[in-house]
CSV table of C-alpha atoms in Angstrom, one decimal:
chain,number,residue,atom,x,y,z
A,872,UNK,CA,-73.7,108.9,-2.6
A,873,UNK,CA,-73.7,105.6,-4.2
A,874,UNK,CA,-72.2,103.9,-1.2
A,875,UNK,CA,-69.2,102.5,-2.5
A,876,UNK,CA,-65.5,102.5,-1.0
A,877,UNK,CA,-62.7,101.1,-1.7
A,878,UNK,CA,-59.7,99.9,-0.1
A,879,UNK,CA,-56.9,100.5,-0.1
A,880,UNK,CA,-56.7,104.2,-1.4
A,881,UNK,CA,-53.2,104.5,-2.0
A,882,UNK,CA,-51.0,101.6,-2.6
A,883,UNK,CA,-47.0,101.5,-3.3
A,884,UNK,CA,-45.6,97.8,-4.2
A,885,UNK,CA,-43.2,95.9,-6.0
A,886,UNK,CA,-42.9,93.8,-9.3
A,887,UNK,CA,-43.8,90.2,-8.7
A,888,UNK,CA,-45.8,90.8,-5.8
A,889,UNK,CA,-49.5,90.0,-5.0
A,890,UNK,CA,-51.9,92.6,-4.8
A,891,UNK,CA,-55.3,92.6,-3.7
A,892,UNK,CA,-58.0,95.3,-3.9
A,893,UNK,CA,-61.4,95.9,-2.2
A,894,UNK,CA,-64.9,97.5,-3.4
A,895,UNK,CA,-67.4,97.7,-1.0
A,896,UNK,CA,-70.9,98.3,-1.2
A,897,UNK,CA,-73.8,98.8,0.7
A,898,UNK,CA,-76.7,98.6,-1.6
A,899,UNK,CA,-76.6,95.2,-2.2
A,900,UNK,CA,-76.5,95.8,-6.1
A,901,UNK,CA,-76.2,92.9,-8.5
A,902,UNK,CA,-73.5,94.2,-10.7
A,903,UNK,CA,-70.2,95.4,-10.1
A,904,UNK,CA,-67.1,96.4,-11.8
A,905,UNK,CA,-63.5,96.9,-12.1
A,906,UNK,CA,-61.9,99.5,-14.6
A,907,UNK,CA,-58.4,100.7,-15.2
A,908,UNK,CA,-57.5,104.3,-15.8
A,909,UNK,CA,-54.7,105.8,-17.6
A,910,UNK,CA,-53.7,108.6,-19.7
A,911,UNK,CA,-54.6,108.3,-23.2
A,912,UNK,CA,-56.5,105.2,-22.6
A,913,UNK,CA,-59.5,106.4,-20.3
A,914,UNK,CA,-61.6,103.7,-18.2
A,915,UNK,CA,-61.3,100.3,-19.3
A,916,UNK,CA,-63.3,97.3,-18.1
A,917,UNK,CA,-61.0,95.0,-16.4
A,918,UNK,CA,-63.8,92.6,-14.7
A,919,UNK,CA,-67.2,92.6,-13.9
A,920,UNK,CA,-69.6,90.5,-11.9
A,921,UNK,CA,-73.4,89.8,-11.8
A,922,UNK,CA,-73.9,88.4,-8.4
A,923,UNK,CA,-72.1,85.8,-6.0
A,924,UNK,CA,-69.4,84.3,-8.0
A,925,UNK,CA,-70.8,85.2,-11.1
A,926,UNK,CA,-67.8,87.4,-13.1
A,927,UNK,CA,-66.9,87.7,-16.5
A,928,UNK,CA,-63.7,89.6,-18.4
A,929,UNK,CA,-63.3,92.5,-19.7
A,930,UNK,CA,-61.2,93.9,-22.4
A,931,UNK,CA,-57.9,94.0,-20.5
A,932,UNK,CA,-58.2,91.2,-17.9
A,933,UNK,CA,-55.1,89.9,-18.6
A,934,UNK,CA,-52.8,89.6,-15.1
A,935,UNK,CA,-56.0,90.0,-13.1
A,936,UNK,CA,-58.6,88.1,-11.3
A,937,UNK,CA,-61.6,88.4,-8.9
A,938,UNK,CA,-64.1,87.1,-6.6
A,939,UNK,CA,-67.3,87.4,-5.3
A,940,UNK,CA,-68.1,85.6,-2.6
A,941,UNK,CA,-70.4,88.3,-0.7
A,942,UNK,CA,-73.0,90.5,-2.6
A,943,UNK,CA,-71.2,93.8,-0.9
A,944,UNK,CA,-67.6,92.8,-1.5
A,945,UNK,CA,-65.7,92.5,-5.1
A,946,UNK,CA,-62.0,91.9,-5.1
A,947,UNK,CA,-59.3,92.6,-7.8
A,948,UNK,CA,-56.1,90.7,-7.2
A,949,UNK,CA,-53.2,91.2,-9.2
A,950,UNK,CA,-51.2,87.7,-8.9
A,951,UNK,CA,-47.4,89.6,-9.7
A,952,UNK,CA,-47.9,92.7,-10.1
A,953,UNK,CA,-46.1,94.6,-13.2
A,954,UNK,CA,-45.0,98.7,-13.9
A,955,UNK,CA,-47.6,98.2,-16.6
A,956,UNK,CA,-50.6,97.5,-14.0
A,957,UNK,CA,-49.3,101.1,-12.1
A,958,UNK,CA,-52.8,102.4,-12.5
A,959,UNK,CA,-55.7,104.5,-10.9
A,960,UNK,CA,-58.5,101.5,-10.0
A,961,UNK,CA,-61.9,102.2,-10.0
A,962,UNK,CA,-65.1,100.1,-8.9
A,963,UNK,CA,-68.5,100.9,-10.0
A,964,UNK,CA,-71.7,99.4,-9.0
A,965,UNK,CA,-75.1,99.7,-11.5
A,966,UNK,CA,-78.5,99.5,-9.9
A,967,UNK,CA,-80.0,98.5,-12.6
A,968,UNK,CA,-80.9,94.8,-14.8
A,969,UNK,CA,-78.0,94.7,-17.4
A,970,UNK,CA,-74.0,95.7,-17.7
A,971,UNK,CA,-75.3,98.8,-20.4
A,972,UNK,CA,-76.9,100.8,-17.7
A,973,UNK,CA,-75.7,103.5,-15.3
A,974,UNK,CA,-73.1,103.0,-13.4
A,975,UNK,CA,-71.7,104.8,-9.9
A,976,UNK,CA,-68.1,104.8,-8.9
A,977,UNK,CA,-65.7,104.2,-6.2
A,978,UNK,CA,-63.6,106.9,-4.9
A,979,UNK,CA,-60.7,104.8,-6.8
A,980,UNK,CA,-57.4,103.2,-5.8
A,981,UNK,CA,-54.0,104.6,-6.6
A,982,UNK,CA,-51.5,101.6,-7.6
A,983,UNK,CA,-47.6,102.1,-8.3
A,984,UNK,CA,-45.7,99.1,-9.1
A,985,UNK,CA,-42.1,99.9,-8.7
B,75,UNK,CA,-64.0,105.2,-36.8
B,76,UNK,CA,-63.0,104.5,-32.8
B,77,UNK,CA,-66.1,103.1,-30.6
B,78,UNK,CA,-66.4,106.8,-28.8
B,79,UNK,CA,-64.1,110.0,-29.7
B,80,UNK,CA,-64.6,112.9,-28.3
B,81,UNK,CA,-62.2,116.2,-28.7
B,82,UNK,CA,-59.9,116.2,-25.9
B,83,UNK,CA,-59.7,119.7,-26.0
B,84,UNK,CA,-58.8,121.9,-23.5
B,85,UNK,CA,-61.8,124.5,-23.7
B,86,UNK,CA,-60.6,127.5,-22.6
B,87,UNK,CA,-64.2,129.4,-21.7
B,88,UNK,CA,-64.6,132.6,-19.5
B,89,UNK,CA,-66.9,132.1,-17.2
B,90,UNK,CA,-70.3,133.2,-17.9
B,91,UNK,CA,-70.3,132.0,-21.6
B,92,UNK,CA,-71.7,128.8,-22.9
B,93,UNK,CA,-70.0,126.0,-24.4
B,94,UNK,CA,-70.4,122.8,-26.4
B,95,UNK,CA,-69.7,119.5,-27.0
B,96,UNK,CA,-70.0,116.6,-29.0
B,97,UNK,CA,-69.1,113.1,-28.9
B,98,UNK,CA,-69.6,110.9,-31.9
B,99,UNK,CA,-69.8,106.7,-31.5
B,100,UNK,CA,-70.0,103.8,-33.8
B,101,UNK,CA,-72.5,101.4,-32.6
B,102,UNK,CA,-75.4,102.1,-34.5
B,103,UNK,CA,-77.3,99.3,-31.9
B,104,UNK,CA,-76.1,101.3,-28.8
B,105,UNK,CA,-79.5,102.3,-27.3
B,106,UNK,CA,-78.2,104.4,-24.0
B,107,UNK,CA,-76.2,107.0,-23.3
B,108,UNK,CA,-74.7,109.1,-21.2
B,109,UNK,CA,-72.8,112.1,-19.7
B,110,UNK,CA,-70.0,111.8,-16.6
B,111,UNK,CA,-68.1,114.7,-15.3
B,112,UNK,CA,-64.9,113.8,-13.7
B,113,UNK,CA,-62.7,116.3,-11.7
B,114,UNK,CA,-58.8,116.3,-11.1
B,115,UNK,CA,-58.2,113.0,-9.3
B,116,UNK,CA,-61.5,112.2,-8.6
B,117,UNK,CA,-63.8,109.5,-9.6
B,118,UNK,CA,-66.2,109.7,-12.9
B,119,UNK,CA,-70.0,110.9,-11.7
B,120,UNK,CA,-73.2,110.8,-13.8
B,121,UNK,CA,-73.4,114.2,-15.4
B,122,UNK,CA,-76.7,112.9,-17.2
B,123,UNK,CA,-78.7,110.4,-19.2
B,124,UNK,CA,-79.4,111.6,-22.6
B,125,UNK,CA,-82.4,110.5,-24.0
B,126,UNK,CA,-83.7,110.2,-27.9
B,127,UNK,CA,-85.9,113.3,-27.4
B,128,UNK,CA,-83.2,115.4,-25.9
B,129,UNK,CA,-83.0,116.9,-22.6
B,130,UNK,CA,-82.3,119.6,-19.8
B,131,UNK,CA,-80.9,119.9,-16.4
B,132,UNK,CA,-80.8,123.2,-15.3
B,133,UNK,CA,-77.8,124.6,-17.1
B,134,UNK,CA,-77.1,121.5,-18.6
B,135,UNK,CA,-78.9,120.2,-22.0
B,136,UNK,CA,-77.6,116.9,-23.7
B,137,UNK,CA,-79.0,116.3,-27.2
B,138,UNK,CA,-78.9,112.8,-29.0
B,139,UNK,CA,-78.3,112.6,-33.0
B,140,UNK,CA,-78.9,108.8,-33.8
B,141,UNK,CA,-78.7,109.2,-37.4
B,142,UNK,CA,-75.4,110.9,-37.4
B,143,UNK,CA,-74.2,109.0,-34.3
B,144,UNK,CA,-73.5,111.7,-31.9
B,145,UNK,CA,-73.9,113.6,-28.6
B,146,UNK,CA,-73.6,116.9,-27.8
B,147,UNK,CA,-73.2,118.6,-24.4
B,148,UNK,CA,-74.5,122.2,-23.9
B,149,UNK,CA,-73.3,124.4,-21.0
B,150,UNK,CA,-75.1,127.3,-20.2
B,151,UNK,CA,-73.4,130.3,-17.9
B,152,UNK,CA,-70.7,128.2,-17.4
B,153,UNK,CA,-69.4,128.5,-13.6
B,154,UNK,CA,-65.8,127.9,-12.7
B,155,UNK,CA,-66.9,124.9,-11.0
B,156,UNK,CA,-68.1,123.3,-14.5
B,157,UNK,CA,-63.7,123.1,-14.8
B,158,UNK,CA,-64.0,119.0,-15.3
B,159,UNK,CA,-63.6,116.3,-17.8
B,160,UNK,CA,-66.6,115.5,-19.0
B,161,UNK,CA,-66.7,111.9,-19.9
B,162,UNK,CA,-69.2,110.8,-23.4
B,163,UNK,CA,-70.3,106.8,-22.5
B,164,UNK,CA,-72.4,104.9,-25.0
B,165,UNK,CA,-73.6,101.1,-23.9
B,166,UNK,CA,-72.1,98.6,-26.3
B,167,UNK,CA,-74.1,95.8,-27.9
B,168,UNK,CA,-73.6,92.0,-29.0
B,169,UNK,CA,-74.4,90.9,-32.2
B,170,UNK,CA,-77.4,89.3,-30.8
B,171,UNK,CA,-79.2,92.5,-29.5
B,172,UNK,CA,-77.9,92.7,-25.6
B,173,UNK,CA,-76.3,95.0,-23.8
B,174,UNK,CA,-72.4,93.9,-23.5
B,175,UNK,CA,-71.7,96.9,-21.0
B,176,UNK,CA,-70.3,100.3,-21.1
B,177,UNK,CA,-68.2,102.2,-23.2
B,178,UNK,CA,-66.0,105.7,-21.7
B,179,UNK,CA,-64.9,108.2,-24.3
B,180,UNK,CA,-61.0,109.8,-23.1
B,181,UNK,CA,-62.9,113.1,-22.1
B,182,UNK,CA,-63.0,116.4,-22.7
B,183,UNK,CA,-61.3,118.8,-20.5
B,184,UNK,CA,-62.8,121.8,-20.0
B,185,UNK,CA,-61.6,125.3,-18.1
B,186,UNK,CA,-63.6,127.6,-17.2
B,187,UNK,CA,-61.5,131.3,-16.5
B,188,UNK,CA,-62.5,133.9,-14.4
């Protein structure tokens, strides 16, 4: 168990709203990470971050930000959320020194923008 | 040729038998990689490293071909609990020499029949 959770689980909103996920973690890990899931597509890095507000993009970071103002806590926020950010959400931390090591997952988020 | 591919399958494999997989990349730099298994709905979880000389984990052996840029995956007595997506992931590199994070092939789904 890699101690990570994420909150919500399940979320149902509306075009053009805010949206704002959580990753926890109780390791106190350097890096963590957000990814996008999708048919088709597989995981794809949306953010990542190497400590307190340290984060850099990822390959589809478009329509997303996040922060890092705790070691345990790394939020996605979605300023209008669109039908194409309906998504499964997943945060992963990596014990290790570098973004090319292993990494552990969240349990994941489940996002429908209607 | 795309970063990682892997055959999306399904397998179809009675239990009891053994099965195989590859995964080919294109980073000739990349220097780890790995093995995630991911069940219906569920998040990704490390499978196994795979290292340059090969190796085992119980039923599980993970073989590494750098000079034709693949993986494979070998499952032994398969189990109908081994019914996952296994998930290839190859660490991407800059130019320069460093790790730039991970890569996630789409998967290959695998069902094991009784």
């Amino acid at each position: 168990d890699a101690g990570i959770t994420q909150s919500p689980r399940h979320k149902v909103t509306e075009t053009g709203t805010p949206v704002t996920l959580r990753c926890h973690q109780t390791e106190n890990h350097r890096y963590m990470y957000w990814y996008r899931q999708d048919p088709g597509h597989g995981l794809r890095l949306i953010h990542y971050s190497y400590g307190v507000k340290d984060t850099d993009k990822g390959e589809v970071s478009d329509g997303y930000s996040v922060s890092r103002s705790k070691t345990e806590d790394f939020l996605l926020t979605l300023e209008s959320a669109t039908s194409s950010q309906t998504s499964v959400y997943f945060c992963a931390i990596s014990p290790g020194h570098g973004v090319g090591e292993t990494q552990y997952f969240g349990p994941g988020t489940r996002l429908l923008v209607l | 040729r795309k970063e990682v591919e892997q055959d999306p399958g399904p397998f179809n494999v009675p239990e009891g038998a053994t099965v195989a997989f590859n995964c080919t990349y294109s980073n000739s730099a990349s220097q780890s990689f790995f093995w995630y298994r991911q069940d219906c709905r569920k998040e990704p979880k490390l499978l196994m490293s795979v290292y340059s000389s090969g190796n085992e984990d119980g039923r599980f052996t993970a073989q590494l071909n750098r000079a034709s840029q693949y993986i494979s995956l070998l499952i032994r007595d398969s189990k109908l609990s081994d019914s996952a997506t296994y998930l290839c992931v190859v660490n991407r590199m800059y130019s320069g020499g460093g790790a730039d994070g991970l890569t996630f092939g789409k998967g290959t789904h695998l069902i094991i029949q009784p």
